[in-house]
Short mmCIF file of C-alpha atoms and ligand atoms in Angstrom, two decimals:
data_model
loop_
_atom_site.label_atom_id
_atom_site.label_comp_id
_atom_site.label_asym_id
_atom_site.label_seq_id
_atom_site.Cartn_x
_atom_site.Cartn_y
_atom_site.Cartn_z
CA MET A 50 0.05 -0.24 0.24
CA LYS A 51 2.59 2.71 1.14
CA THR A 52 4.68 1.85 -1.94
CA ILE A 53 1.60 2.33 -4.37
CA ARG A 54 1.30 5.63 -2.58
CA TYR A 55 4.80 6.63 -3.16
CA LEU A 56 4.37 5.73 -6.73
CA LEU A 57 1.50 7.99 -6.69
CA VAL A 58 3.62 10.93 -5.76
CA ALA A 59 5.96 10.19 -7.63
CA ILE A 60 4.11 10.27 -10.79
CA LEU A 61 2.15 13.50 -9.82
CA LEU A 62 5.91 15.35 -8.90
CA ALA A 63 6.96 14.20 -12.49
CA ILE A 64 4.03 15.44 -14.02
CA ALA A 65 3.82 18.92 -12.34
CA ALA A 66 7.70 18.79 -13.34
CA ILE A 67 6.76 18.61 -17.00
CA CYS A 68 3.73 21.22 -16.80
CA LEU A 69 6.32 23.52 -14.87
CA SER A 70 9.08 23.16 -17.52
CA GLY A 71 6.62 23.67 -20.42
CA CYS A 72 5.54 26.61 -19.09
CA SER A 73 8.75 28.39 -18.47
CA HIS A 74 9.86 27.16 -22.03
CA VAL A 75 7.03 29.50 -23.29
CA GLN A 76 8.51 32.13 -21.05
CA GLU A 77 11.88 31.89 -22.04
CA ASN A 78 10.93 32.43 -25.96
CA ASN A 79 12.67 36.12 -26.16
CA ASP A 80 12.01 36.33 -29.85
CA VAL A 81 8.63 38.04 -29.53
CA LEU A 82 8.02 41.52 -30.80
CA PHE A 83 5.23 43.08 -28.55
CA GLN A 84 3.47 46.36 -29.51
CA THR A 85 0.31 47.82 -27.83
CA SER A 86 -2.07 49.54 -29.80
CA THR A 87 -1.84 50.22 -33.65
CA ILE A 88 -0.11 53.18 -35.40
CA ASN A 89 -3.19 53.89 -37.26
CA ALA A 90 -4.92 54.63 -34.11
CA LEU A 91 -1.69 56.80 -33.52
CA LEU A 92 -1.97 58.62 -36.49
CA GLU A 93 -5.77 59.06 -35.77
CA GLY A 94 -4.66 61.05 -32.05
CA VAL A 95 -5.37 58.28 -29.70
CA TYR A 96 -2.48 59.48 -27.30
CA ASP A 97 -3.61 58.07 -24.47
CA GLY A 98 -2.88 54.03 -23.51
CA ASP A 99 -3.71 52.02 -20.74
CA ILE A 100 -0.12 50.14 -20.36
CA SER A 101 2.14 51.59 -17.76
CA PHE A 102 6.38 51.12 -18.43
CA GLN A 103 6.42 48.68 -15.50
CA GLU A 104 4.05 46.19 -17.61
CA LEU A 105 5.46 46.97 -21.04
CA LYS A 106 9.33 45.98 -19.26
CA GLN A 107 7.98 42.68 -18.58
CA HIS A 108 7.83 42.24 -22.77
CA GLY A 109 11.70 43.58 -23.51
CA GLY A 110 13.72 46.28 -22.80
CA PHE A 111 14.77 47.47 -26.25
CA GLY A 112 12.23 49.14 -28.25
CA LEU A 113 10.50 52.48 -29.20
CA GLY A 114 7.16 54.31 -29.26
CA THR A 115 6.27 57.36 -27.47
CA VAL A 116 4.33 57.92 -23.80
CA ASN A 117 0.80 59.50 -22.98
CA ALA A 118 -0.20 62.91 -24.41
CA LEU A 119 2.28 62.18 -27.20
CA ASP A 120 4.95 63.95 -24.87
CA GLY A 121 7.97 63.06 -27.17
CA GLU A 122 9.72 60.17 -28.60
CA MET A 123 10.50 57.11 -26.52
CA VAL A 124 13.64 54.86 -26.60
CA GLY A 125 14.01 51.47 -24.30
CA LEU A 126 17.30 50.15 -24.20
CA GLU A 127 19.18 48.02 -21.71
CA GLY A 128 15.97 47.38 -20.05
CA LYS A 129 15.89 51.41 -19.31
CA PHE A 130 13.32 53.68 -20.71
CA TYR A 131 14.04 57.42 -21.83
CA GLN A 132 11.47 59.84 -23.36
CA VAL A 133 13.07 62.69 -26.04
CA LYS A 134 10.76 65.93 -25.09
CA ALA A 135 10.46 68.57 -27.78
CA ASP A 136 13.39 70.55 -25.90
CA GLY A 137 15.85 67.43 -27.36
CA ILE A 138 16.28 66.27 -24.16
CA ALA A 139 15.90 62.47 -23.08
CA TYR A 140 13.97 62.02 -19.86
CA PRO A 141 14.27 58.69 -18.00
CA VAL A 142 10.88 57.33 -17.91
CA ASP A 143 9.11 56.32 -14.92
CA ASP A 144 7.62 53.28 -14.22
CA SER A 145 3.98 54.36 -13.44
CA MET A 146 4.02 56.57 -16.93
CA LYS A 147 1.86 55.25 -19.74
CA THR A 148 2.27 54.52 -23.23
CA PRO A 149 -0.50 55.18 -25.99
CA PHE A 150 1.84 53.03 -28.88
CA ALA A 151 5.00 51.39 -27.82
CA VAL A 152 7.21 48.45 -29.51
CA VAL A 153 9.84 46.19 -27.77
CA THR A 154 11.41 43.01 -27.54
CA PHE A 155 14.17 41.34 -25.48
CA PHE A 156 16.93 41.82 -27.70
CA GLU A 157 18.91 38.97 -28.35
CA PRO A 158 20.91 39.35 -31.87
CA ASP A 159 21.19 36.53 -34.33
CA LYS A 160 23.22 38.51 -37.07
CA SER A 161 26.13 40.84 -36.21
CA ALA A 162 28.30 43.02 -38.89
CA LEU A 163 30.43 45.85 -39.26
CA LEU A 164 29.00 48.30 -41.70
CA ASP A 165 31.75 48.21 -44.40
CA GLU A 166 30.91 51.19 -46.40
CA SER A 167 29.94 54.68 -45.88
CA ILE A 168 26.65 55.73 -45.48
CA ASN A 169 25.23 59.40 -46.50
CA LYS A 170 21.62 59.09 -46.05
CA TYR A 171 18.67 57.16 -44.53
CA GLU A 172 17.83 55.48 -47.24
CA GLN A 173 21.12 54.19 -47.86
CA LEU A 174 20.95 52.74 -44.72
CA THR A 175 17.72 51.15 -45.01
CA GLY A 176 18.95 49.66 -48.33
CA TYR A 177 22.32 48.13 -46.49
CA LEU A 178 20.08 46.56 -43.92
CA ASP A 179 17.67 44.92 -46.37
CA ASN A 180 20.68 43.31 -47.67
CA LEU A 181 21.66 41.68 -44.75
CA LEU A 182 18.17 39.95 -43.90
CA PRO A 183 17.26 36.44 -44.87
CA THR A 184 13.70 37.47 -45.67
CA LYS A 185 11.27 40.62 -45.91
CA ASN A 186 8.49 38.28 -44.10
CA ILE A 187 9.51 38.55 -40.58
CA PHE A 188 10.00 40.97 -37.98
CA TYR A 189 13.57 42.24 -36.90
CA ALA A 190 15.03 44.34 -34.05
CA ILE A 191 18.10 46.62 -35.26
CA LYS A 192 20.39 48.12 -32.75
CA ILE A 193 23.39 49.92 -34.44
CA GLU A 194 26.29 51.20 -32.07
CA GLY A 195 29.27 53.68 -32.88
CA VAL A 196 30.23 56.94 -33.59
CA PHE A 197 27.92 58.33 -35.83
CA GLU A 198 29.41 61.47 -38.46
CA TYR A 199 25.56 63.02 -38.58
CA ILE A 200 22.42 62.02 -36.89
CA LYS A 201 19.74 64.07 -37.67
CA THR A 202 16.28 63.30 -35.24
CA ARG A 203 13.10 64.76 -34.53
CA SER A 204 10.74 64.95 -31.47
CA VAL A 205 7.32 65.84 -31.22
CA PRO A 206 5.45 68.45 -28.25
CA LYS A 207 2.96 67.41 -25.84
CA GLN A 208 -0.27 67.71 -26.93
CA ASN A 209 -3.78 68.96 -25.51
CA LYS A 210 -7.33 67.48 -25.73
CA PRO A 211 -8.90 67.33 -28.24
CA TYR A 212 -5.80 65.49 -29.61
CA PRO A 213 -4.94 66.70 -33.34
CA PRO A 214 -4.31 64.16 -35.92
CA LEU A 215 -0.49 63.00 -36.06
CA VAL A 216 0.60 64.44 -39.20
CA GLU A 217 -0.89 68.00 -37.61
CA ALA A 218 0.86 67.32 -34.35
CA VAL A 219 4.00 66.55 -35.95
CA LYS A 220 4.02 70.25 -38.09
CA ASN A 221 5.06 71.63 -34.61
CA GLN A 222 8.18 68.96 -34.38
CA SER A 223 11.72 70.14 -33.19
CA THR A 224 14.48 68.47 -35.13
CA PHE A 225 17.82 68.14 -33.92
CA GLU A 226 21.46 67.23 -35.46
CA PHE A 227 24.34 66.08 -34.11
CA HIS A 228 27.87 65.79 -35.38
CA ASN A 229 30.13 62.89 -34.78
CA VAL A 230 28.35 61.52 -31.88
CA GLU A 231 28.50 58.35 -30.01
CA GLY A 232 25.00 56.30 -29.31
CA THR A 233 22.74 53.80 -30.42
CA MET A 234 20.44 53.26 -33.13
CA VAL A 235 17.13 51.45 -31.83
CA GLY A 236 14.88 50.13 -34.31
CA PHE A 237 12.62 47.72 -36.03
CA ARG A 238 11.96 46.24 -39.43
CA CYS A 239 8.38 45.08 -40.07
CA PRO A 240 6.87 43.64 -43.27
CA ALA A 241 4.83 45.25 -45.44
CA TYR A 242 1.69 43.49 -44.39
CA VAL A 243 1.57 45.17 -40.82
CA GLU A 244 0.23 48.20 -42.98
CA GLY A 245 -2.15 49.85 -40.60
CA VAL A 246 -1.12 47.80 -37.28
CA ASN A 247 2.72 48.70 -37.37
CA VAL A 248 5.03 50.57 -39.60
CA PRO A 249 5.92 48.81 -42.42
CA GLY A 250 10.01 48.79 -42.81
CA TYR A 251 12.07 50.83 -40.94
CA HIS A 252 11.52 52.75 -37.84
CA ILE A 253 14.52 54.03 -35.98
CA HIS A 254 14.65 55.91 -32.91
CA PHE A 255 18.68 57.26 -31.61
CA ILE A 256 20.00 57.78 -28.08
CA THR A 257 23.24 59.31 -27.46
CA LYS A 258 25.85 56.98 -25.36
CA ASP A 259 25.49 59.43 -22.36
CA ARG A 260 21.68 58.90 -22.59
CA LYS A 261 21.09 62.77 -22.69
CA ALA A 262 19.57 63.26 -26.32
CA GLY A 263 17.90 61.44 -29.10
CA GLY A 264 14.86 61.17 -30.94
CA HIS A 265 12.96 59.77 -34.13
CA LEU A 266 15.45 59.40 -36.61
CA LEU A 267 14.98 61.54 -39.93
CA GLY A 268 18.82 61.18 -41.40
CA CYS A 269 22.11 59.85 -40.65
CA GLN A 270 26.00 59.49 -42.13
CA MET A 271 27.89 56.70 -40.75
CA GLN A 272 30.69 54.12 -41.55
CA ASN A 273 32.71 51.46 -38.93
CA VAL A 274 29.52 51.47 -36.79
CA THR A 275 28.33 47.65 -35.65
CA ILE A 276 25.03 46.53 -36.79
CA GLU A 277 23.01 43.96 -34.96
CA ILE A 278 19.93 42.20 -36.24
CA ASP A 279 17.53 40.01 -33.99
CA TYR A 280 15.12 37.91 -36.16
CA THR A 281 11.81 38.13 -34.46
CA SER A 282 9.07 35.77 -35.65
CA ASP A 283 6.73 35.82 -33.28
CA PHE A 284 4.33 38.98 -33.04
CA TYR A 285 2.19 39.43 -29.71
CA MET A 286 -0.13 42.78 -29.69
CA VAL A 287 -2.01 44.23 -27.04
CA LEU A 288 -4.99 46.74 -27.34
CA PRO A 289 -6.42 49.27 -25.22
CA LYS A 290 -9.39 48.04 -23.37
CA SER A 291 -11.13 51.33 -23.01
CA GLY A 292 -10.87 54.80 -24.18
CA GLU A 293 -10.65 56.88 -27.42
CA PHE A 294 -9.54 53.53 -28.81
CA TYR A 295 -12.56 52.10 -28.84
CA ARG A 296 -14.34 55.06 -30.39
CA VAL A 297 -11.47 56.06 -33.27
CA ASP A 298 -12.80 55.00 -36.70
CA LEU A 299 -9.79 52.44 -38.15
CA THR A 300 -11.42 51.23 -41.21
CA ASN A 301 -9.30 53.83 -43.56
CA GLY A 302 -5.48 53.16 -44.90
CA LYS A 303 -3.36 55.94 -43.73
CA GLN A 304 -0.30 55.14 -45.89
CA LYS A 305 0.28 58.40 -47.11
CA ASP A 306 -0.34 60.11 -43.47
CA LEU A 307 2.15 57.97 -42.07
CA GLU A 308 4.82 58.75 -44.34
CA LYS A 309 3.96 62.49 -43.89
CA ALA A 310 4.35 61.87 -39.96
CA GLU A 311 7.22 59.34 -40.05
CA ARG A 312 9.73 60.79 -42.57
ZN1 LIG B 11 9.51 56.74 -34.26
#
């Protein structure tokens, strides 16, 4: 009788062990691109979200987006989040702050390369990166680090309600130029089929090495910088659970507005 009881306990323990290892296996998958809300909701002026940075951090410490009220460009790097406000200064983001649109992952590079040509403009960079990729049909997180000859970024001013659409808000953007600046580009490349959900193609933010400045990347010149690419084939999207997101009309394509707002 005792032997049977021991046997039962042993079987139960074995089942529990299998379940636990199964669950932790899921949690250990870091190749997930996590995003909150959709780019078209942002384009339509949905600038308040319900996900805090405390919560966002659980899904990765590498990423970009903005904070509530569209108060600047957000950069996440090495588990720390910054908000580059319209004054060009990068401020640390408090855990209690919230985001209306953010994209994050746990950055683990699958491919590294040293830039072996001189890049003189943004389109040349994206063309160079495209040539490093095995396919255009999955997501990529991209980290480029080094001393950049030239960087041009922008940030957007905090908006007041009723919020204008993003194309209106960016009319008051501030731009910043850096020369021979050390820092990191934090970016993503999404497949063309994400149109309406995220930014098809490249979306890159920048932060200086001293974490004091940065923004949404508009222009660049560089050579001899290191490029790291994280292949990301899992995509996980969480939508706002109330508020303006429920009321906004997301039935129309907004590709032209996106180009105006992001480039
Ligand atoms: Zn941006």
